[in-house]
Tab-separated table of C-alpha atoms and ligand atoms in Angstrom:
chain	number	residue	atom	x	y	z
A	1486	MET	CA	56.263	180.949	190.162
A	1487	ASN	CA	54.314	180.594	186.910
A	1488	THR	CA	51.750	178.006	187.945
A	1489	GLN	CA	50.236	177.702	184.456
A	1490	GLU	CA	53.610	176.900	182.956
A	1491	LEU	CA	54.312	174.286	185.643
A	1492	LYS	CA	50.890	172.737	185.121
A	1493	HIS	CA	51.467	172.593	181.381
A	1494	LEU	CA	54.864	170.939	181.889
A	1495	ALA	CA	53.368	168.377	184.264
A	1496	GLU	CA	50.701	167.627	181.643
A	1497	ARG	CA	53.385	167.073	178.999
A	1498	LEU	CA	55.241	164.705	181.325
A	1499	MET	CA	52.035	162.791	181.961
A	1500	ALA	CA	51.131	162.708	178.252
A	1501	GLU	CA	48.745	159.967	177.287
A	1502	ASP	CA	50.417	156.654	176.447
A	1503	LYS	CA	53.739	157.763	177.900
A	1504	GLY	CA	55.687	157.615	181.122
A	1505	LEU	CA	59.042	158.540	182.595
A	1506	LEU	CA	62.354	156.741	182.345
A	1507	ALA	CA	64.486	156.975	185.476
A	1508	MET	CA	68.125	156.758	184.333
A	1509	ASP	CA	69.458	158.707	187.285
A	1510	GLU	CA	71.219	155.989	189.238
A	1511	SER	CA	73.934	157.529	191.366
A	1512	THR	CA	77.497	156.451	190.569
A	1513	GLY	CA	77.430	154.007	193.506
A	1514	THR	CA	74.142	152.383	192.469
A	1515	CYS	CA	75.112	152.194	188.795
A	1516	ASN	CA	78.468	150.631	189.682
A	1517	LYS	CA	76.763	148.094	191.947
A	1518	ARG	CA	74.501	146.986	189.068
A	1519	PHE	CA	77.470	146.900	186.663
A	1520	LYS	CA	79.522	144.849	189.099
A	1521	ALA	CA	76.799	142.212	189.369
A	1522	LEU	CA	77.007	141.763	185.578
A	1523	GLY	CA	80.788	141.954	185.258
A	1524	ILE	CA	80.709	145.376	183.552
A	1525	PRO	CA	83.708	147.641	184.313
A	1526	GLN	CA	82.754	150.294	186.873
A	1527	THR	CA	84.244	153.344	185.169
A	1528	GLU	CA	82.912	156.696	184.013
A	1529	GLU	CA	83.480	155.617	180.392
A	1530	TYR	CA	81.297	152.528	180.767
A	1531	ARG	CA	78.595	154.558	182.488
A	1532	ARG	CA	78.752	156.975	179.540
A	1533	LYS	CA	78.533	154.121	177.026
A	1534	TYR	CA	75.551	152.687	178.863
A	1535	ARG	CA	73.693	155.988	179.002
A	1536	GLN	CA	74.527	156.556	175.342
A	1537	LEU	CA	72.891	153.212	174.587
A	1538	ILE	CA	69.758	154.388	176.395
A	1539	VAL	CA	69.385	157.876	174.890
A	1540	THR	CA	70.038	156.642	171.333
A	1541	THR	CA	67.503	153.787	171.544
A	1542	PRO	CA	65.255	153.957	168.475
A	1543	HIS	CA	61.540	154.582	169.184
A	1544	LEU	CA	62.128	155.370	172.859
A	1545	GLU	CA	60.247	158.647	172.416
A	1546	GLU	CA	57.076	156.764	171.479
A	1547	SER	CA	56.696	155.573	175.079
A	1548	ILE	CA	58.783	158.021	177.101
A	1549	SER	CA	57.852	161.658	177.803
A	1550	GLY	CA	60.720	162.504	180.142
A	1551	ALA	CA	64.046	161.059	181.281
A	1552	ILE	CA	65.497	161.627	184.747
A	1553	LEU	CA	69.258	162.083	184.522
A	1554	PHE	CA	72.104	161.917	187.021
A	1555	GLU	CA	74.455	164.904	187.353
A	1556	GLU	CA	77.387	163.059	185.722
A	1557	THR	CA	75.304	162.502	182.574
A	1558	LEU	CA	74.451	166.178	182.037
A	1559	HIS	CA	77.789	166.927	180.427
A	1560	GLN	CA	78.339	163.633	178.642
A	1561	GLN	CA	78.274	163.163	174.892
A	1562	THR	CA	77.882	160.384	172.359
A	1563	ASP	CA	80.905	158.952	170.524
A	1564	ASP	CA	80.299	161.481	167.743
A	1565	GLY	CA	80.172	164.447	170.100
A	1566	GLN	CA	76.445	165.131	170.528
A	1567	SER	CA	75.377	165.963	174.047
A	1568	PHE	CA	72.898	163.588	175.631
A	1569	LEU	CA	70.710	166.581	176.484
A	1570	ALA	CA	70.578	167.600	172.811
A	1571	ILE	CA	69.618	164.073	171.747
A	1572	LEU	CA	66.773	163.930	174.251
A	1573	LYS	CA	65.498	167.305	173.086
A	1574	GLN	CA	65.579	166.172	169.428
A	1575	LYS	CA	63.404	163.235	170.451
A	1576	ASP	CA	61.060	165.553	172.359
A	1577	ILE	CA	61.892	163.725	175.597
A	1578	ILE	CA	61.906	166.287	178.417
A	1579	PRO	CA	65.149	166.090	180.417
A	1580	GLY	CA	64.961	166.057	184.205
A	1581	ILE	CA	67.516	165.697	186.991
A	1582	LYS	CA	67.876	163.897	190.293
A	1583	VAL	CA	68.778	166.666	192.732
A	1584	ASP	CA	68.863	164.901	196.064
A	1585	GLN	CA	72.241	163.770	197.296
A	1586	GLY	CA	71.195	160.440	198.704
A	1587	THR	CA	70.227	159.266	202.161
A	1588	THR	CA	72.074	159.364	205.457
A	1589	PRO	CA	71.163	157.843	208.855
A	1590	LEU	CA	68.625	159.929	210.763
A	1591	ALA	CA	70.341	160.958	213.990
A	1592	PHE	CA	68.866	159.244	217.099
A	1593	PHE	CA	66.597	157.023	214.944
A	1594	PRO	CA	68.448	153.763	214.241
A	1595	GLY	CA	67.432	152.082	210.996
A	1596	GLU	CA	65.902	155.219	209.505
A	1597	THR	CA	67.217	157.691	206.963
A	1598	ILE	CA	66.821	161.283	205.865
A	1599	THR	CA	67.587	162.535	202.368
A	1600	GLU	CA	70.200	165.251	201.930
A	1601	GLY	CA	70.715	167.912	199.260
A	1602	LEU	CA	68.892	171.117	200.260
A	1603	ASP	CA	72.110	173.158	200.643
A	1604	ARG	CA	72.425	175.702	197.810
A	1605	LEU	CA	69.586	173.967	195.995
A	1606	THR	CA	68.128	177.288	194.816
A	1607	ASP	CA	71.336	178.154	192.939
A	1608	ARG	CA	71.597	174.663	191.485
A	1609	MET	CA	67.984	174.825	190.311
A	1610	ILE	CA	68.577	178.095	188.518
A	1611	SER	CA	71.524	176.662	186.613
A	1612	TYR	CA	69.621	173.445	185.792
A	1613	HIS	CA	66.819	175.556	184.365
A	1614	GLN	CA	69.314	177.492	182.258
A	1615	MET	CA	70.609	174.167	180.891
A	1616	GLY	CA	67.097	173.298	179.709
A	1617	LEU	CA	66.114	170.869	182.454
A	1618	ARG	CA	62.430	171.163	183.243
A	1619	PHE	CA	61.763	168.707	186.026
A	1620	ALA	CA	63.576	167.253	189.029
A	1621	LYS	CA	63.408	164.314	191.398
A	1622	TRP	CA	63.967	163.901	195.127
A	1623	ARG	CA	63.673	160.476	196.764
A	1624	ALA	CA	62.886	159.959	200.432
A	1625	VAL	CA	63.139	156.432	201.814
A	1626	ILE	CA	60.890	154.887	204.458
A	1627	HIS	CA	61.717	151.504	206.010
A	1628	ILE	CA	59.106	149.180	207.498
A	1629	GLU	CA	60.271	147.160	210.508
A	1630	THR	CA	58.718	146.168	213.834
A	1631	ASP	CA	58.701	149.691	215.290
A	1632	LEU	CA	59.434	151.578	212.078
A	1633	PRO	CA	58.781	153.979	210.549
A	1634	THR	CA	58.640	156.528	213.355
A	1635	LYS	CA	56.539	159.652	213.156
A	1636	THR	CA	59.721	161.704	213.409
A	1637	CYS	CA	61.204	160.070	210.336
A	1638	ILE	CA	58.026	160.519	208.311
A	1639	THR	CA	57.703	164.175	209.327
A	1640	ALA	CA	61.362	164.997	208.673
A	1641	ASN	CA	61.272	163.451	205.199
A	1642	ALA	CA	57.933	165.099	204.363
A	1643	PHE	CA	59.394	168.472	205.365
A	1644	THR	CA	62.471	168.090	203.148
A	1645	LEU	CA	60.365	166.879	200.209
A	1646	ALA	CA	58.178	169.963	200.554
A	1647	ARG	CA	61.160	172.337	200.836
A	1648	TYR	CA	62.660	170.765	197.718
A	1649	ALA	CA	59.359	170.964	195.805
A	1650	ALA	CA	58.893	174.645	196.628
A	1651	ILE	CA	62.460	175.452	195.510
A	1652	CYS	CA	61.855	173.604	192.222
A	1653	GLN	CA	58.650	175.442	191.463
A	1654	GLU	CA	60.129	178.838	192.267
A	1655	ALA	CA	62.752	178.114	189.559
A	1656	GLY	CA	60.170	176.935	186.984
A	1657	ILE	CA	60.948	173.256	187.445
A	1658	VAL	CA	58.303	170.567	188.022
A	1659	PRO	CA	59.139	168.574	191.165
A	1660	ILE	CA	58.756	164.833	191.233
A	1661	VAL	CA	58.037	164.084	194.868
A	1662	GLU	CA	59.165	160.555	195.674
A	1663	PRO	CA	58.469	159.126	199.120
A	1664	GLU	CA	59.401	155.462	198.687
A	1665	VAL	CA	58.155	152.927	201.221
A	1666	LEU	CA	60.575	150.040	200.652
A	1667	MET	CA	59.531	146.485	199.784
A	1668	ASP	CA	62.262	145.012	202.022
A	1669	GLY	CA	60.936	142.959	204.932
A	1670	ALA	CA	58.223	140.446	205.789
A	1671	HIS	CA	55.408	142.937	206.384
A	1672	SER	CA	51.928	142.400	204.972
A	1673	LEU	CA	50.143	144.303	202.227
A	1674	GLN	CA	47.911	145.860	204.905
A	1675	THR	CA	50.946	147.221	206.763
A	1676	CYS	CA	52.335	148.704	203.549
A	1677	ALA	CA	48.929	150.289	202.844
A	1678	ALA	CA	48.772	151.854	206.325
A	1679	VAL	CA	52.353	153.159	206.203
A	1680	THR	CA	51.982	154.471	202.642
A	1681	GLN	CA	48.841	156.362	203.660
A	1682	ASP	CA	50.522	157.810	206.772
A	1683	VAL	CA	53.487	158.956	204.709
A	1684	LEU	CA	51.409	160.501	201.927
A	1685	LYS	CA	49.162	162.316	204.419
A	1686	GLU	CA	52.232	163.898	205.994
A	1687	VAL	CA	53.789	164.712	202.610
A	1688	PHE	CA	50.678	166.486	201.305
A	1689	SER	CA	50.273	168.391	204.549
A	1690	ALA	CA	53.881	169.630	204.231
A	1691	LEU	CA	53.409	170.471	200.536
A	1692	TYR	CA	50.357	172.529	201.495
A	1693	GLU	CA	52.278	174.358	204.244
A	1694	HIS	CA	55.044	175.164	201.737
A	1695	LYS	CA	52.535	176.519	199.168
A	1696	VAL	CA	53.489	173.977	196.538
A	1697	SER	CA	51.165	173.997	193.527
A	1698	LEU	CA	49.733	170.483	193.333
A	1699	GLU	CA	48.838	170.856	189.655
A	1700	GLY	CA	52.491	171.625	188.909
A	1701	MET	CA	53.995	168.562	190.617
A	1702	ILE	CA	54.074	164.803	190.101
A	1703	LEU	CA	53.922	162.212	192.874
A	1704	LYS	CA	56.253	159.225	192.466
A	1705	PRO	CA	55.093	156.647	195.008
A	1706	ASN	CA	55.606	152.955	195.626
A	1707	MET	CA	52.790	150.602	194.744
A	1708	VAL	CA	51.127	149.104	197.833
A	1709	LEU	CA	52.800	145.685	198.040
A	1710	PRO	CA	53.500	142.962	200.587
A	1711	GLY	CA	57.121	142.837	201.802
A	1712	LEU	CA	59.489	140.750	199.692
A	1713	ASN	CA	59.693	138.141	202.481
A	1714	CYS	CA	56.009	138.141	203.365
A	1715	PRO	CA	54.665	134.573	203.015
A	1716	ASP	CA	51.418	135.916	201.555
A	1717	GLN	CA	52.153	137.420	198.127
A	1718	ASN	CA	48.874	138.961	197.036
A	1719	SER	CA	47.309	138.776	193.592
A	1720	THR	CA	47.623	141.545	191.045
A	1721	GLU	CA	43.918	142.370	191.539
A	1722	VAL	CA	44.322	142.842	195.306
A	1723	ILE	CA	47.486	144.925	194.877
A	1724	ALA	CA	45.787	147.174	192.326
A	1725	GLN	CA	42.729	147.569	194.559
A	1726	GLN	CA	44.753	148.355	197.709
A	1727	THR	CA	47.018	150.788	195.883
A	1728	ILE	CA	44.196	152.755	194.295
A	1729	SER	CA	42.016	152.784	197.423
A	1730	SER	CA	44.985	154.016	199.496
A	1731	PHE	CA	45.681	156.866	197.082
A	1732	LEU	CA	42.024	157.843	196.809
A	1733	LYS	CA	42.052	158.395	200.590
A	1734	VAL	CA	45.115	160.644	200.754
A	1735	VAL	CA	46.223	162.033	197.367
A	1736	PRO	CA	44.401	165.251	196.417
A	1737	ALA	CA	42.616	165.175	193.056
A	1738	ALA	CA	44.498	168.306	191.953
A	1739	VAL	CA	47.870	166.532	191.766
A	1740	GLY	CA	49.353	166.764	188.248
A	1741	GLY	CA	49.939	163.042	188.036
A	1742	ILE	CA	51.126	159.874	189.707
A	1743	ALA	CA	54.118	158.030	188.219
A	1744	PHE	CA	55.110	154.846	190.037
A	1745	LEU	CA	58.616	153.706	190.902
A	1746	SER	CA	59.208	149.986	190.404
A	1747	GLY	CA	61.152	149.433	193.633
A	1748	GLY	CA	62.637	146.029	192.794
A	1749	GLN	CA	59.540	144.366	191.317
A	1750	SER	CA	60.284	142.262	188.254
A	1751	PRO	CA	59.730	144.153	185.002
A	1752	MET	CA	56.739	141.998	184.067
A	1753	LEU	CA	55.038	142.279	187.451
A	1754	ALA	CA	55.471	146.054	187.486
A	1755	SER	CA	53.808	146.307	184.052
A	1756	GLU	CA	51.078	143.845	185.019
A	1757	ARG	CA	50.163	145.743	188.174
A	1758	LEU	CA	50.077	149.155	186.491
A	1759	ASN	CA	47.948	147.598	183.758
A	1760	MET	CA	45.482	146.191	186.286
A	1761	MET	CA	45.091	149.600	187.956
A	1762	GLN	CA	44.253	151.192	184.613
A	1763	LEU	CA	41.975	148.386	183.539
A	1764	ARG	CA	39.914	148.269	186.744
A	1765	TYR	CA	40.074	151.846	187.976
A	1766	GLY	CA	41.213	153.996	185.047
A	1767	SER	CA	37.821	155.603	184.610
A	1768	GLN	CA	37.369	156.327	188.345
A	1769	ILE	CA	40.647	157.967	189.296
A	1770	PRO	CA	41.139	161.744	189.233
A	1771	TRP	CA	44.851	161.792	188.309
A	1772	PRO	CA	46.774	160.585	185.260
A	1773	LEU	CA	48.560	157.397	186.323
A	1774	THR	CA	51.770	156.167	184.720
A	1775	PHE	CA	55.262	154.776	185.332
A	1776	SER	CA	58.610	156.274	186.247
A	1777	PHE	CA	60.618	153.065	186.336
A	1778	SER	CA	64.342	152.502	186.399
A	1779	ARG	CA	65.018	148.797	186.979
A	1780	ALA	CA	61.700	147.616	185.525
A	1781	ILE	CA	62.608	149.243	182.203
A	1782	GLN	CA	66.383	148.991	182.152
A	1783	GLN	CA	67.338	145.711	183.814
A	1784	PRO	CA	66.758	143.322	180.855
A	1785	ALA	CA	68.685	145.679	178.546
A	1786	MET	CA	71.620	145.976	180.935
A	1787	GLU	CA	71.766	142.186	181.275
A	1788	ILE	CA	71.936	141.803	177.491
A	1789	TRP	CA	74.489	144.590	176.983
A	1790	LYS	CA	77.013	143.415	179.598
A	1791	GLY	CA	79.385	146.175	178.483
A	1792	ASP	CA	79.910	144.657	175.011
A	1793	ASP	CA	79.398	146.865	171.922
A	1794	GLN	CA	78.230	143.868	169.933
A	1795	ASN	CA	75.153	143.619	172.154
A	1796	ILE	CA	74.019	147.240	171.793
A	1797	THR	CA	71.271	146.640	169.226
A	1798	ALA	CA	69.751	143.714	171.130
A	1799	ALA	CA	69.920	145.695	174.385
A	1800	GLN	CA	68.214	148.682	172.769
A	1801	GLN	CA	65.462	146.422	171.460
A	1802	ALA	CA	64.909	145.080	174.980
A	1803	LEU	CA	64.798	148.609	176.389
A	1804	ALA	CA	62.315	149.830	173.760
A	1805	HIS	CA	60.241	146.695	174.353
A	1806	ARG	CA	59.905	147.274	178.112
A	1807	ALA	CA	59.147	150.953	177.552
A	1808	ALA	CA	56.441	149.965	175.042
A	1809	CYS	CA	55.030	147.349	177.472
A	1810	ASN	CA	54.663	150.037	180.119
A	1811	SER	CA	53.103	152.408	177.634
A	1812	ALA	CA	50.560	149.658	176.897
A	1813	ALA	CA	50.026	149.139	180.647
A	1814	ARG	CA	49.335	152.846	181.003
A	1815	ARG	CA	46.426	152.333	178.584
A	1816	GLY	CA	45.326	149.087	180.258
A	1817	GLU	CA	46.369	147.153	177.135
A	1818	TYR	CA	49.430	145.236	178.372
A	1819	LEU	CA	49.476	141.539	177.573
A	1820	PRO	CA	50.678	139.795	180.765
A	1821	ALA	CA	53.959	137.873	180.445
A	1822	SER	CA	55.086	139.935	177.443
B	253	13P	P1	63.137	151.818	190.390
B	253	13P	O1	62.037	151.851	189.350
B	253	13P	O2	64.269	150.908	190.034
B	253	13P	O3	62.605	151.639	191.758
B	253	13P	O4	63.788	153.258	190.385
B	253	13P	C1	62.948	154.354	190.394
B	253	13P	C2	63.681	155.511	190.935
B	253	13P	O5	63.801	156.505	190.278
B	253	13P	C3	64.237	155.416	192.286
B	253	13P	O6	64.507	156.688	192.770
């Protein structure tokens, strides 16, 4: 493992003013979002949609890296340029989702474990040869009356650490994503406690697996009340709880923190990131940015609707949300824009 190289890559991904674009929806997730908008659920339409994203003018001004899904790696534009080549021309670092989704955790109803470790070393080597320089693995934690269990947290922390070590051995920066879901009626305080428990376990496992913290990026949820919680806290309180939770459990050496959006509206996700930078930007030890999928893409997908005539307007919406998040990363986002 070349730790200096990994650290340098992580620094490029966390470049000032920029963040990550997650465009790695699995076929099932992408089709689900297409279906809701009446877009045909075929490989060709997924290709057209991803073409729209990678060819968006000015995307590179706000985006340092794009997380791709396996299907996209070999796809090309209408005029035969590979998506990977286009990203490289724009100096957007290509990354890849390497987990293979979640499956029920045996004996623990309601909980899941993420799969994909089999032959991951070989896959990593070939991804590196293709020019991919970072990867993503998402673990999912559910909050319910008696959930999450310690077993679920430990099992997911272990697999995240195994994945991260395999990435680094192959010269790939791991994005470590333990997502505590927003689903449910739990309070902000419960989310804060669970998020801290999960991150403590994840960093303990990363330490045991000798993962270089400088050469990795954490992709966490923001600390939020459940979607059905009657008390929806203010942006100030959410920013304060999120930062104070991370200060307790995320080592200062970590290469960066890049939030997932998790189903927040695009504007709220930008507003909350902005508030964290505005209030705490000078006190936090890690670069803090975004790694959103829905909070960047959703307005563009709704405009596109699978119709070529809407491509330009959809690209403008995509570039706009990316620019809003770039502004939020500097603490300069204008709420409601
Ligand atoms: P959302 O921003 O839509 O939560 O997606 C981020 C992601 O990459 C999930 O793995």
